[in-house]
Coordinates of C-alpha atoms in Angstrom, one line a residue:
Chain Y
M1 CA -9.8 -34.1 -13.5
N2 CA -9.3 -33.6 -9.7
T3 CA -9.2 -36.1 -6.9
V4 CA -12.5 -36.7 -5.1
I5 CA -11.9 -36.8 -1.3
T6 CA -14.6 -38.5 0.6
E7 CA -12.7 -40.0 3.5
L8 CA -9.2 -39.8 4.9
S9 CA -7.6 -42.2 7.4
G10 CA -4.4 -41.9 9.4
K11 CA -3.0 -41.5 12.8
G12 CA -3.1 -38.2 14.8
I13 CA -0.7 -35.6 16.0
P14 CA -2.1 -33.4 18.8
I15 CA -1.0 -29.8 19.0
R16 CA -2.6 -28.1 21.9
G17 CA -3.3 -24.4 22.3
N18 CA -5.7 -21.7 21.0
E19 CA -4.8 -19.1 18.4
I20 CA -1.8 -20.8 17.0
D21 CA -1.0 -18.2 14.3
T22 CA 0.7 -18.7 11.0
D23 CA 3.9 -16.9 12.3
R24 CA 4.2 -19.8 14.7
I25 CA 3.5 -22.4 12.0
I26 CA 6.1 -20.9 9.8
P27 CA 8.2 -17.9 10.9
A28 CA 8.5 -15.1 8.4
R29 CA 12.2 -15.6 8.0
F30 CA 11.5 -18.9 6.2
M31 CA 9.5 -17.1 3.5
K32 CA 12.4 -16.3 1.3
C33 CA 11.6 -19.3 -0.9
V34 CA 10.3 -19.1 -4.5
T35 CA 8.6 -22.5 -4.5
F36 CA 6.8 -24.3 -1.7
A37 CA 8.9 -27.5 -1.9
G38 CA 10.7 -28.5 1.2
L39 CA 8.9 -26.2 3.6
G40 CA 8.0 -29.0 5.9
A41 CA 11.4 -28.9 7.5
Y42 CA 10.6 -25.4 8.8
A43 CA 7.0 -26.2 10.1
F44 CA 6.8 -25.0 13.7
Y45 CA 10.5 -24.4 13.5
D46 CA 10.9 -22.2 16.6
E47 CA 8.9 -24.6 18.7
R48 CA 10.8 -27.6 17.4
Y49 CA 14.4 -26.4 17.7
N50 CA 16.6 -24.4 20.2
D51 CA 18.7 -21.6 19.1
N52 CA 21.6 -23.9 18.5
G53 CA 19.5 -26.2 16.3
T54 CA 19.1 -29.0 18.8
P55 CA 15.5 -30.5 18.8
K56 CA 13.2 -29.6 21.7
N57 CA 11.2 -32.9 21.5
H58 CA 8.2 -31.2 19.8
V59 CA 5.4 -33.6 18.7
F60 CA 6.5 -33.2 15.1
D61 CA 9.9 -34.8 16.0
R62 CA 8.7 -37.5 18.4
S63 CA 9.1 -41.1 17.2
E64 CA 5.6 -42.1 18.4
Y65 CA 4.0 -39.6 16.0
E66 CA 6.3 -40.3 13.0
G67 CA 4.5 -40.7 9.7
H68 CA 1.2 -39.5 11.2
S69 CA -1.0 -37.4 9.0
I70 CA -4.0 -35.9 10.9
L71 CA -3.3 -32.8 13.0
A72 CA -5.5 -32.3 16.0
V73 CA -5.7 -28.6 17.1
N74 CA -7.8 -26.3 19.2
K75 CA -9.4 -22.9 18.6
N76 CA -8.8 -20.3 15.8
F77 CA -5.9 -22.3 14.3
G78 CA -4.0 -20.6 11.6
C79 CA -4.9 -17.0 12.5
G80 CA -2.8 -14.0 11.4
S81 CA -0.9 -13.7 8.1
S82 CA -2.4 -15.1 5.0
R83 CA 0.8 -16.9 4.1
E84 CA 0.0 -20.1 2.2
H85 CA 3.4 -21.2 3.3
A86 CA 1.8 -22.3 6.6
P87 CA -0.5 -25.0 5.2
Q88 CA 2.1 -25.8 2.5
A89 CA 4.6 -26.5 5.2
L90 CA 2.2 -28.8 7.0
K91 CA 1.4 -30.5 3.8
D92 CA 5.1 -31.0 3.0
Y93 CA 5.6 -32.4 6.5
G94 CA 3.0 -35.0 5.7
I95 CA -0.3 -33.6 7.1
K96 CA -3.3 -34.7 5.1
A97 CA -6.2 -33.3 7.2
I98 CA -6.6 -31.1 10.3
I99 CA -9.3 -31.5 12.9
G100 CA -9.9 -28.7 15.4
E101 CA -12.4 -26.6 17.3
S102 CA -12.1 -23.7 14.8
F103 CA -9.9 -22.3 12.0
A104 CA -9.1 -18.8 10.8
E105 CA -10.8 -18.0 7.5
I106 CA -7.9 -17.5 5.1
F107 CA -6.1 -20.5 6.5
A108 CA -9.1 -22.8 6.1
G109 CA -9.5 -21.5 2.5
N110 CA -5.8 -22.1 1.8
C111 CA -6.1 -25.7 3.2
T112 CA -9.1 -26.4 1.0
A113 CA -7.2 -25.2 -2.1
L114 CA -4.5 -27.7 -1.3
G115 CA -6.9 -30.6 -0.7
I116 CA -6.4 -30.6 3.1
P117 CA -9.8 -30.8 4.8
A118 CA -9.9 -28.6 7.9
V119 CA -12.8 -30.0 9.9
Q120 CA -14.4 -28.8 13.1
L121 CA -15.3 -30.7 16.2
S122 CA -16.9 -29.3 19.4
E123 CA -14.6 -28.1 22.1
Q124 CA -15.3 -31.1 24.3
D125 CA -14.9 -33.6 21.4
I126 CA -11.6 -32.2 20.2
H127 CA -10.2 -32.3 23.8
E128 CA -11.3 -35.9 24.1
V129 CA -9.7 -36.8 20.7
Q130 CA -6.5 -35.1 21.6
A131 CA -6.3 -36.9 24.9
A132 CA -7.1 -40.2 23.2
I133 CA -4.2 -39.7 20.7
E134 CA -1.8 -38.7 23.5
Q135 CA -2.8 -41.9 25.4
N136 CA -2.5 -44.1 22.4
P137 CA -0.5 -42.4 19.5
S138 CA -1.3 -45.3 17.2
L139 CA -5.1 -44.7 17.5
E140 CA -6.6 -45.0 14.0
L141 CA -8.6 -41.9 12.9
R142 CA -10.9 -41.8 9.9
I143 CA -12.6 -38.6 8.7
D144 CA -15.7 -39.3 6.6
L145 CA -16.7 -36.2 4.8
S146 CA -19.9 -37.7 3.2
E147 CA -21.2 -39.0 6.6
K148 CA -19.8 -35.9 8.4
M149 CA -18.1 -37.8 11.1
L150 CA -14.8 -38.7 12.7
Q151 CA -14.1 -42.2 13.8
A152 CA -11.4 -42.3 16.5
G153 CA -10.9 -45.9 17.5
D154 CA -14.3 -47.1 18.6
T155 CA -15.8 -43.7 19.1
A156 CA -17.6 -41.6 16.4
Y157 CA -17.8 -37.8 16.6
P158 CA -19.8 -35.4 14.5
I159 CA -17.7 -33.1 12.4
H160 CA -18.5 -29.8 10.7
L161 CA -17.1 -28.0 7.8
P162 CA -18.7 -25.3 5.5
D163 CA -20.9 -27.0 2.9
A164 CA -19.0 -25.2 0.1
F165 CA -15.7 -26.7 1.3
R166 CA -17.3 -30.1 1.9
N167 CA -18.9 -30.2 -1.6
S168 CA -15.6 -29.2 -3.2
F169 CA -13.9 -32.3 -1.7
L170 CA -16.8 -34.6 -2.5
D171 CA -17.0 -33.5 -6.1
G172 CA -13.3 -33.0 -6.6
T173 CA -13.5 -29.3 -7.4
W174 CA -11.2 -28.2 -4.5
D175 CA -8.3 -27.4 -6.7
S176 CA -9.4 -23.9 -7.7
T177 CA -6.5 -23.4 -9.9
A178 CA -7.6 -26.2 -12.2
L179 CA -11.3 -25.5 -11.7
L180 CA -11.1 -21.8 -12.7
L181 CA -9.0 -22.5 -15.8
S182 CA -12.4 -23.0 -17.5
G183 CA -15.4 -20.6 -17.8
K184 CA -13.8 -17.7 -19.6
K185 CA -16.9 -16.5 -21.5
E186 CA -18.9 -16.1 -18.4
I187 CA -16.1 -14.1 -16.8
E188 CA -16.0 -11.7 -19.7
R189 CA -19.8 -11.3 -19.7
V190 CA -19.8 -10.1 -16.1
Y191 CA -16.9 -7.8 -16.8
A192 CA -18.8 -6.2 -19.6
S193 CA -21.9 -5.7 -17.3
L194 CA -20.0 -3.8 -14.6
P195 CA -21.3 -0.2 -14.2
Y196 CA -17.9 1.3 -13.8
L197 CA -15.8 -0.4 -16.4
A198 CA -14.5 2.9 -17.6
F199 CA -12.4 3.5 -14.5
N200 CA -11.9 -0.2 -14.0
T201 CA -9.5 -0.1 -16.9
A202 CA -8.5 3.5 -16.8
S203 CA -4.8 4.1 -16.3
V204 CA -4.0 6.1 -13.2
Chain E
M1 CA -34.7 -6.6 1.7
G2 CA -31.8 -4.2 1.8
K3 CA -28.2 -5.1 1.3
T4 CA -24.9 -4.5 3.1
I5 CA -22.0 -3.0 1.2
A6 CA -20.3 -6.4 0.8
E7 CA -23.6 -7.9 -0.5
K8 CA -23.9 -5.1 -3.1
I9 CA -20.4 -5.6 -4.3
F10 CA -20.7 -9.4 -4.5
D11 CA -24.0 -9.2 -6.4
A12 CA -22.4 -6.9 -9.0
H13 CA -19.3 -9.0 -9.4
R14 CA -20.8 -12.5 -9.4
V15 CA -19.5 -14.7 -12.2
D16 CA -20.5 -18.1 -11.0
N17 CA -22.0 -19.9 -8.0
P18 CA -20.4 -23.3 -8.3
S19 CA -20.8 -24.9 -4.9
G20 CA -23.3 -24.0 -2.2
T21 CA -22.7 -20.5 -0.9
I22 CA -19.3 -20.2 -2.6
Q23 CA -19.4 -17.5 -5.2
V24 CA -16.9 -16.7 -7.9
I25 CA -16.5 -12.9 -8.3
S26 CA -14.6 -10.9 -10.9
L27 CA -11.7 -8.9 -9.6
D28 CA -11.0 -5.2 -10.2
R29 CA -7.6 -5.3 -8.6
V30 CA -5.0 -8.0 -8.0
F31 CA -2.2 -6.6 -5.9
C32 CA 1.1 -8.4 -5.7
H33 CA 4.2 -8.2 -3.5
E34 CA 7.5 -10.1 -3.6
I35 CA 6.9 -12.6 -0.8
T36 CA 3.8 -14.5 -1.9
T37 CA 3.6 -13.7 -5.6
P38 CA 6.9 -15.3 -6.9
I39 CA 5.7 -18.8 -5.9
A40 CA 2.5 -18.2 -7.9
I41 CA 4.6 -16.9 -10.8
N42 CA 6.8 -19.9 -10.8
D43 CA 3.8 -22.2 -10.7
L44 CA 2.2 -20.4 -13.6
V45 CA 5.4 -20.7 -15.6
S46 CA 5.7 -24.4 -14.8
R47 CA 2.1 -24.9 -16.0
G48 CA 2.9 -23.2 -19.3
K49 CA 0.6 -20.3 -18.4
D50 CA 2.9 -17.4 -17.9
R51 CA 0.3 -14.7 -18.7
V52 CA -2.1 -12.4 -16.8
H53 CA -5.8 -11.7 -17.2
N54 CA -5.5 -8.0 -17.4
P55 CA -2.2 -6.2 -16.8
E56 CA -4.1 -2.9 -16.0
N57 CA -5.8 -4.5 -13.0
I58 CA -2.6 -5.9 -11.6
K59 CA -0.4 -3.7 -9.4
A60 CA 2.9 -4.9 -8.0
V61 CA 5.4 -3.7 -5.4
I62 CA 8.5 -4.9 -3.7
D63 CA 8.0 -3.9 -0.1
H64 CA 8.6 -6.6 2.5
V65 CA 12.4 -6.8 2.2
T66 CA 13.8 -3.8 0.3
P67 CA 16.6 -3.2 -0.4
A68 CA 17.1 -6.9 -0.7
K69 CA 19.1 -8.2 2.2
D70 CA 20.5 -11.5 0.8
S71 CA 20.5 -13.6 -2.3
K72 CA 17.2 -15.2 -1.6
T73 CA 15.3 -12.0 -1.2
A74 CA 17.1 -10.6 -4.2
E75 CA 15.8 -13.5 -6.2
Q76 CA 12.2 -12.9 -4.9
G77 CA 12.4 -9.3 -6.1
K78 CA 13.9 -10.4 -9.5
I79 CA 11.1 -12.9 -10.2
L80 CA 8.5 -10.2 -9.5
R81 CA 10.4 -7.6 -11.5
D82 CA 11.0 -9.8 -14.6
W83 CA 7.4 -11.0 -14.5
A84 CA 6.0 -7.5 -14.4
K85 CA 8.1 -6.5 -17.4
R86 CA 7.2 -9.7 -19.4
N87 CA 3.5 -9.2 -18.8
N88 CA 3.3 -5.4 -19.3
I89 CA 2.3 -4.6 -15.8
R90 CA 3.0 -0.9 -15.9
D91 CA 2.2 -0.2 -12.2
F92 CA 5.2 -2.0 -10.7
F93 CA 7.0 -0.2 -7.9
D94 CA 10.6 -1.0 -7.4
I95 CA 13.2 0.4 -5.1
G96 CA 13.3 4.2 -5.1
K97 CA 9.6 4.3 -5.9
N98 CA 8.3 1.6 -3.6
G99 CA 6.4 1.6 -0.4
V100 CA 4.3 -0.5 1.8
C101 CA 1.6 -2.1 -0.4
H102 CA -1.4 -1.1 1.6
A103 CA -0.2 2.5 1.8
I104 CA 1.2 3.0 -1.8
F105 CA -1.7 1.5 -3.7
P106 CA -4.4 3.7 -2.1
E107 CA -2.1 6.7 -2.5
K108 CA -2.0 6.1 -6.2
G109 CA -5.8 6.0 -6.4
F110 CA -5.9 2.3 -7.4
V111 CA -8.9 1.5 -5.1
R112 CA -12.4 2.9 -5.7
P113 CA -15.8 2.3 -4.1
G114 CA -17.4 -0.9 -5.3
F115 CA -14.1 -2.5 -6.2
T116 CA -13.1 -6.1 -5.5
V117 CA -9.5 -6.5 -4.5
I118 CA -7.3 -9.5 -3.6
M119 CA -3.7 -9.9 -2.6
G120 CA -1.6 -12.6 -1.0
D121 CA -1.4 -10.6 2.2
S122 CA -3.8 -10.7 5.1
H123 CA -3.8 -6.9 5.6
T124 CA -5.5 -6.4 2.2
C125 CA -8.6 -5.7 4.2
T126 CA -7.1 -2.2 4.6
H127 CA -8.5 -1.2 1.2
G128 CA -12.1 -1.7 2.5
A129 CA -11.7 1.9 3.8
F130 CA -12.6 2.9 0.3
C131 CA -16.0 1.1 0.4
A132 CA -14.4 -1.8 -1.5
F133 CA -14.4 -5.5 -0.8
A134 CA -10.7 -6.3 -0.3
A135 CA -9.4 -9.6 1.1
G136 CA -6.2 -11.4 1.8
V137 CA -5.8 -14.8 0.1
G138 CA -3.2 -17.5 -0.2
T139 CA -0.9 -18.0 -3.1
T140 CA -3.1 -20.5 -4.9
D141 CA -6.1 -18.1 -5.0
L142 CA -3.7 -15.3 -6.0
E143 CA -2.5 -17.3 -8.9
V144 CA -6.1 -17.8 -10.1
G145 CA -6.7 -14.1 -9.7
I146 CA -3.6 -13.3 -11.8
L147 CA -4.5 -15.7 -14.6
K148 CA -8.3 -15.4 -14.6
G149 CA -9.3 -12.2 -12.9
V150 CA -11.6 -14.1 -10.5
C151 CA -11.6 -15.4 -7.0
A152 CA -14.0 -17.7 -5.0
F153 CA -15.4 -16.5 -1.7
E154 CA -18.2 -17.5 0.7
Y155 CA -21.1 -15.0 0.2
P156 CA -20.3 -12.5 2.9
K157 CA -22.1 -12.1 6.2
T158 CA -21.6 -8.7 7.8
M159 CA -21.0 -7.6 11.3
K160 CA -21.9 -3.9 11.8
V161 CA -19.6 -2.0 14.1
N162 CA -21.2 1.2 15.3
L163 CA -18.6 3.6 16.6
T164 CA -20.3 6.5 18.5
G165 CA -19.3 9.4 20.6
D166 CA -16.4 11.9 20.2
L167 CA -12.8 10.8 20.6
V168 CA -11.0 12.7 23.4
P169 CA -7.6 14.2 22.6
G170 CA -4.8 11.5 22.7
V171 CA -7.2 8.8 21.4
Y172 CA -6.6 7.8 17.8
P173 CA -8.0 5.4 15.2
K174 CA -5.5 2.8 16.5
D175 CA -7.0 3.0 20.0
V176 CA -10.5 2.6 18.4
I177 CA -9.6 -0.5 16.4
L178 CA -7.7 -2.2 19.2
T179 CA -10.7 -1.7 21.4
V180 CA -12.9 -3.2 18.7
I181 CA -10.7 -6.2 18.6
K182 CA -10.7 -6.5 22.4
T183 CA -14.5 -6.4 22.3
V184 CA -15.0 -8.8 19.4
G185 CA -12.1 -11.2 20.2
V186 CA -9.4 -12.5 17.8
N187 CA -11.9 -14.8 16.1
G188 CA -15.1 -12.9 16.8
A189 CA -15.5 -11.8 13.2
T190 CA -14.2 -15.0 11.4
N191 CA -16.1 -15.6 8.2
M192 CA -17.7 -12.1 8.4
V193 CA -17.0 -8.7 6.9
M194 CA -16.9 -5.9 9.4
E195 CA -18.7 -2.7 8.3
F196 CA -17.5 0.3 10.3
T197 CA -20.1 2.9 10.7
G198 CA -21.2 5.8 12.9
P199 CA -20.0 9.3 13.7
V200 CA -16.5 8.3 14.7
V201 CA -15.9 6.8 11.2
D202 CA -17.6 9.8 9.6
G203 CA -15.2 12.1 11.3
M204 CA -12.1 10.1 10.3
S205 CA -9.8 10.9 7.5
M206 CA -9.1 8.2 4.9
E207 CA -5.8 7.6 6.8
G208 CA -7.7 6.9 10.0
R209 CA -10.2 4.7 8.2
M210 CA -7.4 2.7 6.7
T211 CA -6.0 2.1 10.2
L212 CA -9.4 0.8 11.2
S213 CA -9.9 -1.4 8.2
N214 CA -6.3 -2.7 8.3
M215 CA -6.8 -4.5 11.6
A216 CA -10.2 -6.0 10.9
V217 CA -8.3 -9.3 10.1
E218 CA -7.0 -9.4 13.7
A219 CA -10.6 -10.0 14.7
G220 CA -10.8 -12.7 12.1
A221 CA -12.7 -10.7 9.5
T222 CA -12.5 -11.2 5.8
S223 CA -12.5 -7.5 5.1
G224 CA -13.2 -4.2 7.0
I225 CA -15.4 -1.8 5.1
C226 CA -16.2 1.8 5.5
K227 CA -19.0 3.6 3.6
A228 CA -18.2 6.0 0.7
D229 CA -18.7 9.7 1.6
M230 CA -17.3 13.1 0.7
T231 CA -14.0 12.2 2.5
T232 CA -13.6 9.3 0.1
V233 CA -14.3 11.5 -2.9
D234 CA -12.0 14.2 -1.7
Y235 CA -9.1 11.7 -1.3
L236 CA -9.7 10.2 -4.7
W237 CA -10.5 13.5 -6.5
P238 CA -7.1 13.9 -8.2
F239 CA -7.6 10.5 -9.8
I240 CA -11.3 10.7 -10.7
K241 CA -11.8 14.4 -11.7
S242 CA -11.9 13.6 -15.4
D243 CA -14.6 10.9 -14.8
F244 CA -17.1 13.2 -13.0
A245 CA -18.4 16.7 -13.6
S246 CA -18.3 17.5 -9.9
K247 CA -17.5 15.9 -6.5
E248 CA -21.3 15.7 -5.8
E249 CA -21.7 13.6 -9.0
A250 CA -18.9 11.3 -7.9
L251 CA -20.4 11.0 -4.5
A252 CA -23.8 10.1 -6.0
A253 CA -22.2 7.4 -8.1
Y254 CA -20.2 6.0 -5.2
A255 CA -23.0 6.1 -2.7
Q256 CA -24.8 3.4 -4.6
W257 CA -22.5 1.0 -2.9
N258 CA -23.4 2.1 0.6
A259 CA -25.5 -0.1 2.7
D260 CA -29.3 0.2 2.5
S261 CA -31.0 1.4 5.6
D262 CA -32.8 -2.0 5.9
A263 CA -29.7 -4.1 5.3
V264 CA -29.6 -7.2 7.3
Y265 CA -26.5 -7.8 9.5
E266 CA -25.3 -11.1 11.0
K267 CA -24.3 -9.2 14.1
E268 CA -24.2 -5.7 15.4
I269 CA -22.1 -4.1 18.1
T270 CA -21.9 -0.5 19.3
I271 CA -18.9 1.0 21.1
D272 CA -19.1 4.4 22.8
C273 CA -15.8 5.8 21.9
A274 CA -16.1 8.9 24.1
S275 CA -15.0 6.8 27.0
L276 CA -11.9 5.4 25.3
R277 CA -8.4 6.3 26.6
P278 CA -5.1 5.4 24.9
V279 CA -4.6 1.6 24.9
S280 CA -1.9 -0.9 24.2
T281 CA -1.8 -4.7 23.8
F282 CA -0.1 -6.9 26.3
G283 CA 0.7 -10.6 25.7
Y284 CA 0.8 -12.3 22.3
K285 CA -2.8 -11.8 21.1
P286 CA -4.2 -8.6 19.5
D287 CA -7.3 -8.8 21.6
Q288 CA -5.2 -8.5 24.8
V289 CA -5.7 -4.8 25.2
K290 CA -5.8 -2.5 28.2
N291 CA -5.5 1.2 29.0
I292 CA -2.0 2.4 29.0
S293 CA -2.6 4.0 32.4
D294 CA -2.9 0.4 33.7
F295 CA 0.7 -0.5 32.6
E296 CA 3.1 -0.2 35.4
N297 CA 6.7 0.5 34.6
T298 CA 6.9 -1.6 31.5
K299 CA 10.3 -0.9 30.1
I300 CA 10.9 -0.9 26.4
D301 CA 14.0 -1.3 24.2
Q302 CA 12.7 -0.2 20.9
V303 CA 10.1 2.1 19.4
Y304 CA 8.9 1.2 15.9
I305 CA 6.7 3.7 13.9
G306 CA 5.6 2.5 10.5
S307 CA 3.8 -0.3 8.7
C308 CA 0.5 -0.6 6.7
T309 CA -1.3 0.2 9.9
N310 CA 0.4 3.4 11.0
G311 CA 3.1 4.6 8.6
R312 CA 1.1 7.3 6.9
I313 CA 1.6 11.0 7.0
E314 CA -1.0 11.6 9.8
D315 CA 0.7 9.0 11.9
L316 CA 4.1 10.6 11.5
R317 CA 2.5 14.0 12.3
Q318 CA 1.0 12.6 15.5
A319 CA 4.3 11.0 16.6
A320 CA 6.3 14.1 15.7
A321 CA 4.0 16.3 17.6
V322 CA 4.9 14.3 20.8
L323 CA 8.6 14.1 19.9
K324 CA 9.2 17.7 19.0
G325 CA 12.1 19.1 21.1
K326 CA 12.5 15.9 23.0
S327 CA 14.8 12.9 22.9
L328 CA 14.4 9.2 23.1
H329 CA 15.2 7.7 26.5
P330 CA 18.9 6.7 26.5
D331 CA 18.0 3.0 26.8
V332 CA 15.6 3.1 23.8
R333 CA 16.3 2.7 20.1
G334 CA 13.9 4.4 17.7
I335 CA 13.1 3.4 14.1
V336 CA 10.6 5.2 11.9
S337 CA 9.7 3.9 8.4
P338 CA 7.6 6.3 6.4
A339 CA 5.3 4.0 4.4
T340 CA 5.8 5.5 0.9
P341 CA 8.2 7.8 -0.8
E342 CA 5.5 10.4 -1.1
I343 CA 4.9 10.2 2.7
F344 CA 8.7 10.4 3.3
S345 CA 8.9 13.4 1.0
Q346 CA 6.0 15.2 2.6
A347 CA 7.4 14.5 6.1
L348 CA 10.7 16.0 5.0
K349 CA 8.9 19.2 3.7
E350 CA 7.0 19.5 7.0
G351 CA 10.1 19.1 9.1
L352 CA 8.9 15.9 10.6
I353 CA 12.0 13.9 9.6
E354 CA 14.2 16.4 11.4
I355 CA 12.1 16.1 14.5
F356 CA 12.5 12.3 14.4
M357 CA 16.3 12.5 13.8
D358 CA 16.8 15.2 16.5
A359 CA 15.0 12.8 18.9
G360 CA 17.4 10.1 18.0
F361 CA 15.4 8.0 15.6
C362 CA 16.8 6.0 12.7
V363 CA 14.8 6.9 9.6
T364 CA 14.6 4.0 7.2
N365 CA 13.4 3.8 3.6
P366 CA 9.7 2.9 3.0
T367 CA 9.3 -0.9 3.8
C368 CA 7.4 -3.3 5.9
G369 CA 10.5 -3.5 7.9
A370 CA 10.4 -4.6 11.5
C371 CA 6.7 -5.5 11.6
L372 CA 7.1 -9.1 10.6
G373 CA 10.7 -9.6 11.6
M374 CA 11.8 -10.4 8.1
S375 CA 14.3 -7.6 7.4
N376 CA 15.4 -4.7 9.6
G377 CA 14.6 -3.8 13.2
V378 CA 14.4 -7.3 14.5
L379 CA 14.3 -7.7 18.3
A380 CA 16.7 -9.8 20.4
A381 CA 15.2 -12.4 22.7
G382 CA 13.8 -10.7 25.8
E383 CA 13.5 -7.3 24.2
V384 CA 10.4 -5.2 24.2
C385 CA 9.1 -2.9 21.4
A386 CA 6.4 -0.2 21.5
S387 CA 5.1 -0.6 18.0
T388 CA 2.5 1.0 15.7
T389 CA 2.2 -2.3 13.7
N390 CA -0.6 -4.8 13.7
R391 CA 0.5 -8.1 15.3
N392 CA 2.0 -8.9 18.6
F393 CA 2.3 -12.6 18.0
N394 CA 5.0 -14.5 19.8
G395 CA 8.2 -14.1 17.7
R396 CA 6.6 -11.8 15.2
M397 CA 9.3 -9.1 15.4
G398 CA 12.1 -11.6 16.2
K399 CA 12.3 -14.7 18.3
G400 CA 11.7 -14.1 21.9
G401 CA 10.7 -10.5 21.5
M402 CA 7.6 -8.8 22.9
V403 CA 5.6 -6.4 20.9
H404 CA 3.1 -3.9 22.4
L405 CA 0.7 -2.4 19.8
M406 CA -0.3 1.2 20.2
S407 CA -0.9 4.5 18.4
P408 CA 2.0 6.5 17.0
A409 CA 1.5 9.2 19.7
S410 CA 1.7 6.6 22.4
A411 CA 4.7 4.9 20.8
A412 CA 6.5 8.2 20.7
A413 CA 5.6 9.1 24.3
S414 CA 6.8 5.6 25.4
G415 CA 10.1 6.2 23.5
I416 CA 10.8 9.3 25.4
A417 CA 9.8 7.9 28.8
G418 CA 11.5 4.5 28.3
V419 CA 8.4 2.8 29.6
I420 CA 4.9 2.3 28.1
T421 CA 3.2 5.7 28.5
A422 CA 0.5 7.7 26.8
A423 CA 1.1 11.1 25.3
Q424 CA 0.1 14.0 27.6

């Protein structure tokens, strides 16, 4: 029912810096929406635009990165607020995968639920890949989840992502909404076995 | 082999083990607010699945922007309100009865030891103070929780945080957790649960433990958990007294969730809290923490006392004790947001609201308010706030603003002095 994701190809967009939090990816004032559609326009808004709305020449608006789909980031990307608006904004902008040194836990989980692999490279490797993209923005990147590697031009780098996430891409079960629409009986059995069901459902 | 608190809770709630270490657990509580839930509701409606797994387990509140400030936030509130009504969610807290989610839900007795809790809010870890597994999730996971009463997580690894020594006067739970974050780093506990233990935690009230657990996520943790003890039982007693013959019996039932003495931890750290002094953050990361005595003439424009971290009655008492008979510095604006109507009402009875008003504070209704710069109390570019909230990220409280995180007592003292200062 779901799409199996074994590999993704595209060109990169480097965003340098550690601890880029979800408030920076999408400031809270853009969270007054009631669907996720169209959030891409606000991704990194305060870093892309001046107060008067003129662009600051952020990588998201530079012509050499136009249409690119693999974001290359550093350490603890997506920390802070659990807002799914952050990966949704990146997805709406056109990001299909993120490579980086490390990711915040909730952010990585949200990305997986949207079918966006967030894969880790060593600190040295990600710096090298970012520099390579900056030097040659049209560098072709290919993330191979089954072989656990990133091909950047002629160079291959080992990648890491938790087995559970990797398996969910490889077997197409990453869409948890669809996945968990099945299995009702088992859920009820566990509920019935809980030792404190009485207060679990008691009104308070 | 013994188990940690999180392992015990997972083992009791496991529904399925679909993929490697990922486990699907049943949920005792799905908490909802008006920012992240309406998108889930709209998606469920569009899928033709506008229903909930168990309306008794779902608790909802409008807290981030209340009263609504414009048409968009009014629509978010309306979607949540209409959905709660349609789906017979009785515990829905609307204006007049609403408060900050992580303060009002514990206050209503909704969280019990051994529970599993999710919410589309990263500070859901707060509820771990009740010996529960409580974690923030995205809207997609929240949607599954609403519809199916389950959520998928990695089987938890636990970092044990031993907090030893006696706190000196002027040092509060906020100083302790900021020091923990400084020690561990902003991603030091990523993919781990923090279990707070030791005499400092034993001596803390539930309010203090909630402050500790609240900021576990700032170290990257999934949840911040404290063990169940008589303090937990005392807090919950009004809600559980018909379930148990005595408090001792309740404690015996709840203590089953506490960690075994031979539990295996991924990592252990010990912090001697006797040496702690009042601290504050500097910079834009919550692990950039230093003693307030090391700040030199750092002028502030605003004091903010409130939020899911420090907007509870104890916090207001601590700030009011410093402010009593004093006034804010003429260059400083003060805003206090009691976290729930009950806290507001109690603060009124105790004369705390009068102290804040006499000192020159604006007292707002219970709301998340200035913390995330989404409604009131936003900073102008270049302004500085001494704040009892949980995040000092660049732009968090308004574009170009600087937030210094500290305890309510330190925030109050800074408001009087006009510069970052600890209470005497």
